Amino acid sequence: MQGTIKKKISDKNFGFIGQEGGEKDLFFHANELNGVSFEDLHEGDTVSFEVKQGDKGPSAVNVQKS
């Protein structure tokens, strides 16, 4: 899937990705980045990712800069 970085919470190392198609924004954590550092991601960047269902709902994993 693809989406856009909507918000980064730098001091907590997580953020939210807006999904194409207008579905609910997905949580992502810096531990789920692949090939890019958290510091190199910026709001508005396009990323690809997979969706994982967790206890707190869906989140983005295997996040890569497009």
CSV table of C-alpha atoms in Angstrom, one decimal, residues 3-66:
chain,number,residue,atom,x,y,z
A,3,GLY,CA,0.3,6.7,1.7
A,4,THR,CA,1.7,10.0,3.0
A,5,ILE,CA,3.4,10.9,6.3
A,6,LYS,CA,0.7,13.0,8.0
A,7,LYS,CA,2.4,13.6,11.4
A,8,LYS,CA,5.6,12.8,13.2
A,9,ILE,CA,6.0,12.8,17.0
A,10,SER,CA,9.8,13.0,17.0
A,11,ASP,CA,10.3,12.8,20.8
A,12,LYS,CA,8.3,9.5,20.9
A,13,ASN,CA,9.6,8.0,17.6
A,14,PHE,CA,6.2,7.4,16.0
A,15,GLY,CA,3.8,9.0,13.6
A,16,PHE,CA,0.8,8.6,11.4
A,17,ILE,CA,0.4,7.7,7.7
A,18,GLY,CA,-2.5,8.9,5.6
A,19,GLN,CA,-3.7,6.1,3.4
A,20,GLU,CA,-4.6,6.5,-0.2
A,21,GLY,CA,-8.4,6.3,-0.6
A,22,GLY,CA,-9.1,8.4,2.5
A,23,GLU,CA,-9.2,5.5,5.0
A,24,LYS,CA,-8.3,6.1,8.7
A,25,ASP,CA,-4.7,7.3,9.3
A,26,LEU,CA,-2.4,4.5,10.4
A,27,PHE,CA,0.0,4.5,13.4
A,28,PHE,CA,3.6,3.6,12.7
A,29,HIS,CA,6.6,3.3,15.0
A,30,ALA,CA,10.3,3.9,14.1
A,31,ASN,CA,11.0,0.2,14.7
A,32,GLU,CA,8.9,-0.6,11.7
A,33,LEU,CA,10.9,1.4,9.2
A,34,ASN,CA,12.8,-0.4,6.4
A,35,GLY,CA,15.7,1.3,4.6
A,36,VAL,CA,15.1,4.8,6.0
A,37,SER,CA,15.7,6.4,9.4
A,38,PHE,CA,13.0,8.2,11.3
A,39,GLU,CA,15.0,11.4,11.1
A,40,ASP,CA,14.9,11.2,7.2
A,41,LEU,CA,11.1,11.0,7.1
A,42,HIS,CA,9.2,14.3,6.8
A,43,GLU,CA,5.5,15.2,6.8
A,44,GLY,CA,4.3,15.0,3.2
A,45,ASP,CA,6.7,12.2,2.2
A,46,THR,CA,5.2,9.3,0.2
A,47,VAL,CA,5.8,5.9,1.7
A,48,SER,CA,4.9,2.3,1.0
A,49,PHE,CA,3.9,-0.1,3.8
A,50,GLU,CA,2.0,-3.2,4.9
A,51,VAL,CA,-0.9,-3.1,7.3
A,52,LYS,CA,-0.8,-5.3,10.4
A,53,GLN,CA,-3.7,-5.9,12.7
A,54,GLY,CA,-2.7,-5.6,16.4
A,55,ASP,CA,-4.4,-5.4,19.7
A,56,LYS,CA,-5.0,-1.7,19.3
A,57,GLY,CA,-6.1,-1.9,15.7
A,58,PRO,CA,-4.3,-1.7,12.4
A,59,SER,CA,-0.8,-0.2,12.1
A,60,ALA,CA,1.7,0.3,9.3
A,61,VAL,CA,4.7,-2.0,9.2
A,62,ASN,CA,7.6,-2.5,6.8
A,63,VAL,CA,7.5,1.3,6.1
A,64,GLN,CA,9.7,2.4,3.2
A,65,LYS,CA,10.2,5.8,1.5
A,66,SER,CA,8.8,5.8,-2.0
